[in-house]
Short mmCIF file of C-alpha atoms in Angstrom, two decimals:
data_model
loop_
_atom_site.label_atom_id
_atom_site.label_comp_id
_atom_site.label_asym_id
_atom_site.label_seq_id
_atom_site.Cartn_x
_atom_site.Cartn_y
_atom_site.Cartn_z
CA MET A 1048 -8.98 31.65 26.21
CA ASN A 1049 -9.31 34.81 24.11
CA ARG A 1050 -5.54 35.36 24.26
CA PHE A 1051 -4.89 31.79 23.10
CA LYS A 1052 -7.32 32.17 20.20
CA GLY A 1053 -5.60 35.36 19.23
CA ILE A 1054 -2.23 33.63 19.22
CA ILE A 1055 -3.43 30.81 16.99
CA LEU A 1056 -5.13 33.25 14.60
CA SER A 1057 -1.96 35.30 14.37
CA LEU A 1058 0.09 32.18 13.67
CA ILE A 1059 -2.22 31.02 10.92
CA LEU A 1060 -2.33 34.42 9.25
CA SER A 1061 1.43 34.76 9.44
CA ALA A 1062 2.01 31.25 8.10
CA THR A 1063 -0.03 32.04 5.01
CA THR A 1064 2.42 34.79 4.07
CA LEU A 1065 5.04 32.09 3.33
CA THR A 1066 3.53 31.54 -0.07
CA SER A 1067 3.27 35.25 -0.89
CA CYS A 1068 5.78 37.35 -2.79
CA ILE A 1069 5.05 40.32 -0.50
CA LEU A 1070 7.70 40.95 2.16
CA THR A 1071 6.14 41.12 5.60
CA ASP A 1072 7.81 42.60 8.65
CA ASN A 1073 6.54 40.36 11.45
CA THR A 1074 8.22 42.56 14.08
CA LEU A 1075 6.28 45.71 13.12
CA GLY A 1076 4.81 47.22 16.27
CA SER A 1077 6.57 44.72 18.52
CA ALA A 1078 8.09 47.57 20.55
CA TYR A 1079 4.61 48.37 21.87
CA ILE A 1080 3.84 44.79 22.94
CA PRO A 1081 4.74 43.77 26.52
CA GLY A 1082 7.54 41.20 26.59
CA ASN A 1083 5.33 38.52 28.11
CA GLN A 1084 2.86 38.84 25.20
CA ASP A 1085 5.32 38.90 22.28
CA ILE A 1086 4.31 36.30 19.68
CA SER A 1087 6.87 36.91 16.96
CA ILE A 1088 6.61 34.46 14.08
CA LYS A 1089 9.83 32.76 13.02
CA MET A 1090 10.92 30.10 10.56
CA ALA A 1091 13.54 27.37 10.73
CA ASP A 1092 14.84 24.75 8.30
CA PHE A 1093 16.42 21.41 9.19
CA ASP A 1094 18.18 18.73 7.17
CA LEU A 1095 15.98 15.65 7.42
CA PRO A 1096 17.61 12.51 8.89
CA VAL A 1097 16.28 10.22 6.14
CA THR A 1098 17.06 6.51 5.98
CA LEU A 1099 15.83 3.78 3.60
CA LYS A 1100 13.93 0.78 4.95
CA MET A 1101 11.68 -1.98 3.67
CA ALA A 1102 7.98 -1.80 4.49
CA ASP A 1103 7.43 -5.33 5.76
CA SER A 1104 4.14 -6.76 7.04
CA LEU A 1105 1.99 -4.53 4.84
CA GLN A 1106 -1.69 -5.40 5.16
CA THR A 1107 -2.97 -6.66 1.80
CA ALA A 1108 -5.96 -8.78 2.81
CA VAL A 1109 -8.71 -6.25 2.09
CA SER A 1110 -8.03 -5.71 -1.59
CA ALA A 1111 -10.80 -6.24 -4.14
CA ASN A 1112 -8.14 -6.69 -6.80
CA PHE A 1113 -6.82 -10.07 -7.81
CA ILE A 1114 -3.22 -9.05 -8.62
CA ILE A 1115 -0.83 -11.26 -10.59
CA GLY A 1116 2.45 -10.25 -12.17
CA SER A 1117 6.07 -9.20 -11.83
CA ILE A 1118 8.18 -6.22 -12.86
CA THR A 1119 11.97 -6.23 -13.16
CA THR A 1120 14.02 -3.01 -13.25
CA ASP A 1121 17.73 -2.26 -13.15
CA ASP A 1122 17.33 -0.20 -9.98
CA TYR A 1123 14.99 -2.31 -7.88
CA GLY A 1124 15.40 -5.86 -9.12
CA THR A 1125 12.22 -7.94 -9.38
CA PHE A 1126 8.93 -7.12 -7.69
CA ARG A 1127 6.42 -10.00 -7.62
CA VAL A 1128 2.72 -10.18 -6.77
CA GLY A 1129 0.53 -13.25 -6.45
CA THR A 1130 -2.90 -13.83 -4.97
CA ALA A 1131 -4.16 -16.40 -2.49
CA THR A 1132 -7.91 -16.74 -2.42
CA SER A 1133 -10.64 -18.88 -0.95
CA ILE A 1134 -13.07 -20.77 -3.17
CA THR A 1135 -16.66 -21.34 -2.00
CA PRO A 1136 -19.94 -22.45 -3.66
CA LEU A 1137 -22.16 -19.78 -5.14
CA THR A 1138 -25.24 -21.53 -3.66
CA ASP A 1139 -25.64 -23.41 -0.40
CA THR A 1140 -27.11 -26.49 -2.09
CA ILE A 1141 -25.38 -28.62 -4.72
CA LEU A 1142 -26.95 -31.83 -6.01
CA TRP A 1143 -24.14 -33.84 -7.55
CA GLY A 1144 -26.41 -36.73 -8.57
CA GLU A 1145 -25.16 -40.28 -8.97
CA ASP A 1146 -21.84 -41.13 -10.59
CA PRO A 1147 -20.75 -37.55 -11.40
CA VAL A 1148 -18.19 -37.42 -14.23
CA PHE A 1149 -15.93 -34.41 -14.73
CA ILE A 1150 -16.20 -32.48 -18.02
CA ASP A 1151 -14.42 -29.17 -17.37
CA MET A 1152 -13.59 -26.62 -14.70
CA TYR A 1153 -12.42 -23.12 -15.50
CA ILE A 1154 -12.14 -19.58 -14.25
CA GLN A 1155 -12.86 -16.52 -16.38
CA ILE A 1156 -12.06 -13.14 -14.90
CA ALA A 1157 -12.13 -9.62 -16.36
CA ILE A 1158 -9.16 -7.26 -16.24
CA SER A 1159 -9.72 -4.03 -14.30
CA ASP A 1160 -6.28 -2.42 -14.66
CA LYS A 1161 -2.67 -3.04 -15.68
CA ARG A 1162 0.59 -1.60 -14.41
CA PHE A 1163 3.82 -1.45 -16.43
CA LEU A 1164 6.76 0.93 -16.60
CA SER A 1165 7.11 1.17 -20.38
CA PRO A 1166 4.40 1.04 -23.10
CA GLU A 1167 5.89 -1.93 -24.97
CA GLN A 1168 5.22 -4.12 -21.92
CA GLU A 1169 1.44 -3.70 -22.01
CA PHE A 1170 0.75 -6.75 -24.18
CA ILE A 1171 3.67 -9.07 -23.44
CA PRO A 1172 2.70 -12.76 -22.98
CA GLN A 1173 2.70 -14.06 -19.41
CA ASN A 1174 2.19 -17.62 -18.18
CA ILE A 1175 -0.33 -17.65 -15.32
CA TYR A 1176 -0.32 -20.59 -12.90
CA ALA A 1177 -2.75 -21.79 -10.23
CA TYR A 1178 -1.78 -23.92 -7.24
CA GLU A 1179 -3.70 -25.52 -4.39
CA LEU A 1180 -2.97 -24.18 -0.92
CA LYS A 1181 -1.65 -26.60 1.71
CA ALA A 1182 -3.76 -25.16 4.53
CA PRO A 1183 -6.97 -23.14 4.88
CA LEU A 1184 -6.85 -19.36 4.84
CA ASP A 1185 -7.91 -17.61 8.03
CA THR A 1186 -7.86 -14.15 9.59
CA THR A 1187 -4.15 -14.43 10.43
CA PHE A 1188 -3.36 -14.25 6.70
CA ILE A 1189 -3.44 -10.48 6.32
CA TYR A 1190 0.08 -9.40 5.26
CA ASN A 1191 2.04 -9.22 2.04
CA ASN A 1192 4.42 -11.87 3.44
CA SER A 1193 1.80 -14.24 4.90
CA ILE A 1194 2.07 -16.54 1.87
CA THR A 1195 5.37 -18.14 0.84
CA GLU A 1196 6.35 -20.91 -1.58
CA LEU A 1197 5.84 -23.36 1.29
CA SER A 1198 2.17 -22.34 1.54
CA TYR A 1199 1.06 -24.08 -1.66
CA HIS A 1200 1.73 -27.36 -3.46
CA PRO A 1201 4.51 -27.05 -6.04
CA PHE A 1202 2.61 -28.50 -9.01
CA PRO A 1203 0.11 -26.34 -10.94
CA ILE A 1204 -3.52 -27.45 -11.10
CA THR A 1205 -4.09 -25.82 -14.48
CA SER A 1206 -4.72 -28.32 -17.26
CA ARG A 1207 -2.74 -26.49 -19.93
CA ASN A 1208 -0.57 -23.43 -20.31
CA SER A 1209 -2.61 -20.34 -19.54
CA ILE A 1210 -1.03 -17.45 -21.38
CA TYR A 1211 -2.32 -13.96 -20.71
CA MET A 1212 -1.54 -11.39 -23.41
CA GLY A 1213 -2.86 -8.30 -21.66
CA GLY A 1214 -6.38 -8.51 -23.11
CA ASP A 1215 -9.78 -7.87 -21.54
CA SER A 1216 -10.00 -11.11 -19.56
CA LEU A 1217 -8.18 -14.25 -18.50
CA LYS A 1218 -9.50 -17.80 -18.83
CA MET A 1219 -7.84 -20.75 -17.12
CA HIS A 1220 -8.83 -24.43 -17.14
CA PHE A 1221 -8.23 -26.64 -14.10
CA THR A 1222 -7.14 -30.28 -14.16
CA LYS A 1223 -9.58 -33.15 -13.96
CA GLU A 1224 -7.95 -34.32 -10.73
CA TYR A 1225 -8.57 -31.00 -9.06
CA GLY A 1226 -12.14 -30.61 -10.32
CA GLU A 1227 -13.17 -34.12 -9.25
CA ARG A 1228 -12.26 -33.33 -5.66
CA PHE A 1229 -15.37 -31.16 -5.32
CA PHE A 1230 -17.65 -34.15 -5.91
CA SER A 1231 -16.87 -35.19 -2.34
CA ALA A 1232 -18.40 -32.02 -0.88
CA THR A 1233 -21.38 -32.92 1.30
CA ILE A 1234 -24.61 -30.96 1.66
CA GLU A 1235 -23.46 -29.81 5.11
CA GLU A 1236 -20.13 -28.57 3.76
CA CYS A 1237 -21.74 -26.70 0.90
CA ASP A 1238 -24.11 -25.06 3.39
CA SER A 1239 -21.28 -23.90 5.70
CA THR A 1240 -18.48 -21.63 4.54
CA GLU A 1241 -16.37 -22.60 7.54
CA LEU A 1242 -16.69 -26.32 6.81
CA PHE A 1243 -16.08 -25.82 3.09
CA VAL A 1244 -12.91 -23.71 3.37
CA ASN A 1245 -11.48 -26.17 5.88
CA LYS A 1246 -11.82 -28.95 3.32
CA PHE A 1247 -11.05 -27.06 0.10
CA TYR A 1248 -8.21 -24.78 1.13
CA GLY A 1249 -8.22 -22.34 -1.74
CA LEU A 1250 -5.92 -21.32 -4.57
CA TYR A 1251 -2.74 -19.37 -5.19
CA PHE A 1252 -2.09 -17.61 -8.52
CA ARG A 1253 1.22 -16.33 -9.84
CA THR A 1254 3.13 -15.70 -13.07
CA ASP A 1255 6.67 -16.15 -14.37
CA ASP A 1256 9.25 -13.40 -14.18
CA ILE A 1257 10.36 -11.77 -17.39
CA GLU A 1258 13.19 -13.61 -19.13
CA GLU A 1259 16.44 -13.49 -17.18
CA GLY A 1260 18.71 -10.67 -18.24
CA LEU A 1261 15.84 -8.50 -19.44
CA THR A 1262 13.89 -5.73 -17.74
CA GLY A 1263 10.16 -5.10 -17.90
CA GLY A 1264 7.04 -7.00 -16.94
CA ARG A 1265 3.46 -6.21 -16.04
CA LEU A 1266 1.15 -6.34 -13.04
CA ASN A 1267 -2.40 -7.44 -13.87
CA TYR A 1268 -5.38 -6.30 -11.79
CA PHE A 1269 -8.41 -8.58 -12.13
CA ASP A 1270 -11.89 -7.88 -10.75
CA ILE A 1271 -12.26 -10.70 -8.25
CA ALA A 1272 -15.93 -9.87 -7.59
CA ALA A 1273 -16.73 -10.60 -11.25
CA ALA A 1274 -14.78 -13.89 -11.43
CA ASP A 1275 -16.77 -16.74 -12.99
CA VAL A 1276 -15.66 -20.20 -11.77
CA ARG A 1277 -17.57 -23.10 -13.33
CA LEU A 1278 -17.43 -26.86 -12.83
CA THR A 1279 -19.33 -28.77 -15.54
CA PHE A 1280 -20.07 -32.48 -15.22
CA THR A 1281 -22.53 -35.20 -16.14
CA SER A 1282 -24.43 -37.33 -13.63
CA THR A 1283 -27.65 -39.27 -13.12
CA ASN A 1284 -30.45 -37.22 -11.58
CA GLU A 1285 -33.30 -38.36 -9.31
CA ALA A 1286 -35.41 -39.24 -12.37
CA GLY A 1287 -32.73 -41.69 -13.47
CA LYS A 1288 -31.69 -39.59 -16.45
CA ARG A 1289 -28.14 -38.80 -17.37
CA ARG A 1290 -27.69 -35.05 -17.81
CA ASP A 1291 -25.01 -32.36 -18.17
CA THR A 1292 -24.99 -29.61 -15.57
CA SER A 1293 -22.68 -27.11 -13.92
CA VAL A 1294 -22.14 -25.45 -10.58
CA ALA A 1295 -20.57 -22.06 -9.86
CA PHE A 1296 -18.06 -20.96 -7.22
CA ARG A 1297 -16.92 -17.63 -5.79
CA LEU A 1298 -13.34 -16.53 -5.32
CA GLY A 1299 -12.41 -14.39 -2.33
CA GLU A 1300 -15.85 -14.40 -0.72
CA TYR A 1301 -14.24 -15.64 2.49
CA LEU A 1302 -10.75 -14.18 2.10
CA SER A 1303 -8.41 -12.86 -0.59
CA LEU A 1304 -4.79 -11.91 0.00
CA ASN A 1305 -2.19 -10.33 -2.28
CA SER A 1306 1.28 -11.72 -1.67
CA MET A 1307 4.21 -9.40 -2.50
CA THR A 1308 7.98 -9.70 -2.54
CA SER A 1309 10.63 -7.19 -3.58
CA GLU A 1310 14.36 -7.35 -4.20
CA SER A 1311 14.85 -3.67 -3.36
CA GLY A 1312 15.99 -4.57 0.16
CA CYS A 1313 19.59 -4.30 -1.07
CA MET A 1314 19.09 -0.50 -0.93
CA VAL A 1315 18.53 -0.33 2.82
CA THR A 1316 20.86 2.31 4.26
CA ASP A 1317 21.14 4.74 7.18
CA ASN A 1318 22.28 7.61 4.97
CA PRO A 1319 21.21 7.77 1.31
CA VAL A 1320 23.58 10.59 0.39
CA GLU A 1321 23.08 10.66 -3.39
CA THR A 1322 19.64 9.22 -4.11
CA ILE A 1323 16.58 8.40 -2.03
CA HIS A 1324 14.72 5.54 -3.69
CA TYR A 1325 11.03 4.79 -3.41
CA GLU A 1326 9.28 1.58 -4.47
CA SER A 1327 5.62 1.34 -3.58
CA LEU A 1328 3.75 -1.45 -1.83
CA SER A 1329 6.22 -3.65 0.12
CA GLY A 1330 9.34 -2.12 -1.48
CA ILE A 1331 12.00 0.30 -0.21
CA LYS A 1332 10.74 3.48 1.48
CA PRO A 1333 12.08 6.82 2.75
CA HIS A 1334 12.02 6.45 6.53
CA ILE A 1335 12.49 9.03 9.29
CA SER A 1336 13.29 7.93 12.82
CA GLY A 1337 11.05 9.57 15.39
CA ALA A 1338 13.91 9.45 17.89
CA ALA A 1339 16.29 11.17 15.44
CA LEU A 1340 13.71 13.88 14.70
CA HIS A 1341 13.05 14.36 18.41
CA SER A 1342 16.79 14.71 19.08
CA LEU A 1343 17.13 17.15 16.17
CA MET A 1344 14.47 19.44 17.66
CA GLN A 1345 15.95 19.19 21.16
CA ASN A 1346 19.44 20.15 19.99
CA TRP A 1347 18.08 23.09 18.01
CA ALA A 1348 16.06 24.28 20.99
CA GLU A 1349 19.10 24.12 23.28
CA GLU A 1350 21.28 26.01 20.80
CA ASN A 1351 18.66 28.75 20.49
CA ASP A 1352 17.73 28.87 24.19
CA ILE A 1353 14.16 27.74 23.48
CA ASN A 1354 12.01 25.87 25.98
CA LEU A 1355 10.18 23.26 23.88
CA THR A 1356 7.21 23.32 26.27
CA ASN A 1357 6.60 26.91 25.12
CA LEU A 1358 7.11 26.21 21.41
CA VAL A 1359 3.97 26.48 19.28
CA ILE A 1360 4.29 25.12 15.74
CA ALA A 1361 2.00 26.93 13.30
CA LYS A 1362 3.11 24.92 10.29
CA ALA A 1363 5.57 22.12 9.55
CA ILE A 1364 6.28 20.40 6.27
CA LEU A 1365 8.55 17.66 5.03
CA GLU A 1366 10.08 18.49 1.68
CA PHE A 1367 11.35 15.77 -0.67
CA PRO A 1368 12.74 17.39 -3.84
CA PHE A 1369 13.80 15.62 -7.04
CA GLU A 1370 15.34 16.67 -10.33
CA TYR A 1371 13.73 16.73 -13.74
CA SER A 1372 15.15 14.00 -15.94
CA GLY A 1373 14.24 15.72 -19.21
CA ASN A 1374 11.47 13.19 -19.90
CA TYR A 1375 8.11 14.45 -18.64
CA LYS A 1376 6.58 10.98 -19.03
CA ALA A 1377 8.98 9.66 -16.39
CA LEU A 1378 6.89 11.45 -13.78
CA ASP A 1379 3.97 9.17 -14.66
CA LYS A 1380 5.82 6.44 -12.74
CA TYR A 1381 5.94 8.62 -9.62
CA PRO A 1382 3.32 8.18 -6.88
CA GLY A 1383 0.43 10.63 -6.96
CA ASN A 1384 1.21 11.61 -3.40
CA LEU A 1385 3.61 10.74 -0.60
CA PHE A 1386 2.44 11.06 2.97
CA PRO A 1387 3.98 10.15 6.34
CA CYS A 1388 2.58 6.97 7.88
CA ARG A 1389 3.33 5.33 11.18
CA ARG A 1390 3.78 1.60 11.72
CA ILE A 1391 1.74 0.57 14.74
CA ARG A 1392 2.61 -2.82 16.24
CA THR A 1393 0.35 -4.56 18.75
CA THR A 1394 0.61 -8.02 20.26
CA LYS A 1395 -1.57 -9.31 17.42
CA HIS A 1396 -1.18 -7.07 14.40
CA THR A 1397 0.98 -4.60 12.50
CA LEU A 1398 -0.72 -1.63 10.86
CA TYR A 1399 0.56 1.28 8.77
CA THR A 1400 -1.61 4.35 9.17
CA PRO A 1401 -1.27 7.95 7.89
CA ILE A 1402 -0.71 10.66 10.49
CA ASP A 1403 -3.75 12.76 11.46
CA GLU A 1404 -2.93 15.69 9.17
CA ILE A 1405 -4.34 13.79 6.20
CA TYR A 1406 -7.86 14.29 7.56
CA ASP A 1407 -7.49 18.09 7.57
CA SER A 1408 -8.53 19.53 4.22
CA PHE A 1409 -6.39 22.64 4.84
CA MET A 1410 -3.24 20.52 5.07
CA ASN A 1411 -1.05 19.44 2.15
CA ASN A 1412 -1.53 15.72 1.55
CA GLY A 1413 1.83 15.39 -0.14
CA SER A 1414 0.57 15.52 -3.72
CA LEU A 1415 3.14 15.38 -6.50
CA ASN A 1416 4.11 18.95 -7.38
CA ARG A 1417 5.30 18.82 -10.99
CA SER A 1418 6.17 22.49 -11.20
CA LEU A 1419 8.28 22.65 -8.03
CA LEU A 1420 9.55 19.05 -8.45
CA CYS A 1421 8.86 17.97 -4.90
CA TYR A 1422 6.47 16.46 -2.38
CA LYS A 1423 5.60 18.66 0.64
CA PRO A 1424 3.29 16.90 3.12
CA ASP A 1425 2.22 18.71 6.30
CA VAL A 1426 3.34 17.31 9.67
CA GLY A 1427 2.54 20.14 12.11
CA PHE A 1428 0.25 18.18 14.47
CA TYR A 1429 2.63 15.23 14.51
CA LEU A 1430 5.68 17.38 15.27
CA GLN A 1431 3.91 19.33 18.02
CA ASP A 1432 3.02 16.05 19.75
CA LEU A 1433 6.52 14.66 19.25
CA ILE A 1434 8.37 17.57 20.92
CA LYS A 1435 6.15 17.26 23.99
CA LYS A 1436 7.47 13.77 24.68
CA GLU A 1437 10.31 12.85 26.98
CA ASN A 1438 13.18 10.88 25.41
CA SER A 1439 11.98 7.67 27.03
CA GLU A 1440 8.49 8.12 25.55
CA VAL A 1441 9.66 8.17 21.92
CA THR A 1442 9.39 4.72 20.31
CA GLU A 1443 9.55 3.16 16.84
CA GLN A 1444 5.84 3.91 16.53
CA ASP A 1445 6.83 7.57 16.17
CA ASP A 1446 8.87 6.74 13.05
CA LEU A 1447 7.56 7.99 9.71
CA TRP A 1448 7.34 5.99 6.49
CA LEU A 1449 6.67 7.91 3.28
CA MET A 1450 3.93 6.10 1.36
CA GLN A 1451 1.35 6.77 -1.28
CA THR A 1452 -2.12 6.86 0.27
CA ILE A 1453 -5.62 6.01 -0.90
CA SER A 1454 -9.02 6.76 0.60
CA HIS A 1455 -12.30 4.90 1.00
CA THR A 1456 -15.65 6.56 1.72
CA ASN A 1457 -18.34 4.56 3.45
CA SER A 1458 -21.47 5.31 1.42
CA THR A 1459 -23.72 4.60 4.40
CA THR A 1460 -22.08 6.97 6.89
CA ASN A 1461 -20.22 9.20 4.41
CA VAL A 1462 -17.04 8.73 6.47
CA THR A 1463 -13.74 8.78 4.57
CA THR A 1464 -10.80 6.71 5.81
CA TYR A 1465 -7.24 6.92 4.48
CA TYR A 1466 -4.86 4.00 4.06
CA PRO A 1467 -1.41 3.35 2.66
CA ASP A 1468 -1.83 2.24 -0.95
CA PHE A 1469 -1.61 -1.56 -1.08
CA THR A 1470 -2.60 -1.84 -4.72
CA TYR A 1471 -0.73 0.28 -7.26
CA TYR A 1472 2.93 0.03 -8.21
CA ASN A 1473 5.13 3.13 -8.52
CA VAL A 1474 8.81 3.94 -8.36
CA ALA A 1475 10.57 7.27 -7.80
CA LYS A 1476 13.95 8.84 -7.04
CA PHE A 1477 14.49 11.85 -4.80
CA ASN A 1478 17.54 13.92 -3.99
CA GLY A 1479 19.80 12.38 -1.37
CA THR A 1480 20.84 13.89 1.95
CA SER A 1481 24.05 15.44 0.55
CA CYS A 1482 22.44 17.04 -2.52
CA GLU A 1483 22.11 20.80 -2.88
CA ARG A 1484 18.32 20.46 -2.78
CA ASN A 1485 18.22 17.90 -0.01
CA PRO A 1486 15.20 16.73 2.03
CA LYS A 1487 14.15 19.31 4.61
CA LEU A 1488 11.92 19.86 7.59
CA ARG A 1489 10.59 23.43 7.48
CA ILE A 1490 8.70 24.93 10.41
CA VAL A 1491 6.90 28.17 11.23
CA TYR A 1492 6.72 28.73 14.97
CA THR A 1493 6.49 31.09 17.90
CA VAL A 1494 7.65 30.78 21.49
CA LEU A 1495 5.12 31.71 24.17
CA LYS A 1496 6.45 33.86 27.00
#
């Protein structure tokens, strides 16, 4: 045990010299070390076998943001986001009275953020539409592609054009026909979320694309928890008096789902030689096959007469370089970090999850390095586990998808969990596989004897 600890300590200390300008002779004194205890530190670089793939089935059902919008670019085509959400009563008791007559129904919701790729797009007018879903939302609706045009009725239930200009809030009025439907809700239905959502299926919100032939657009992030939905009406109360009153509803209390589509699928390729494109959320992603990486390490080991079972990886990084365009503001469109995630498929669900290195504070989380013009996430644990596997044990679940990540800390337990970012839109371009500064895997290792 002491010898193993000494090996690891030596590896860590030696790995730290990679960032130093001091030249270190790692073989100094090696002549006095028995051959079976030699732990020389070495480095190796590999060209990364990068491909481009679409990130389908991204989980978007846990977002607190009510996202509506679209962005069109020359490179990626049009990216669209809409939101499907449940609608439920604020209280469990609603007294409609006799002969209820519709006056108005509206939603008012505050903006929490906006996303656009050029400043002149911040306040462009956008038509926002609401539609009634054709079926109730349930726990199977969890992915960016769970909602399609067939999921909602084709005619808007907004009473007039709702134009959002990028201000502090959005207000939309619903049609009389839609509002009157709620008068049929019974006491039992208002008292049971399950009964209510199976009668009133919920809403889907979207916007128009920017005018054909133009580029631009905006994604709007609304605070769904602060949404105010009001139905005002007049009816006769128990005292026989006619009176005006209103009832309130919640959006997303039962379920809220952001629906996303991207046209960047035309960029899918097995060898992006010139440019590696990145579009966040459900768009095109740098992808690394676990099988290809496993084969790469096996071939290298055979060529260098290395037994992979004796290989100890002290450090491993993925390096994705890019070139400076001359416009420093262009980097504001780039993701704040890029980190390898795996796509885990079960019989019921698909889940993207960052590799374990992200939970180690000593590891590089792939933050944007503006001075070196690259992303350099750590993958040492992942690679060590990968090389231990037999060929038949490597599956698609060992593949890596480069994604921006976000974290959430549970205030009760103070536990932080990391997820792929399913909220914010970014685009980026990296050097392709044939460029002079191409994507690399860099490792620091030793071979136990």
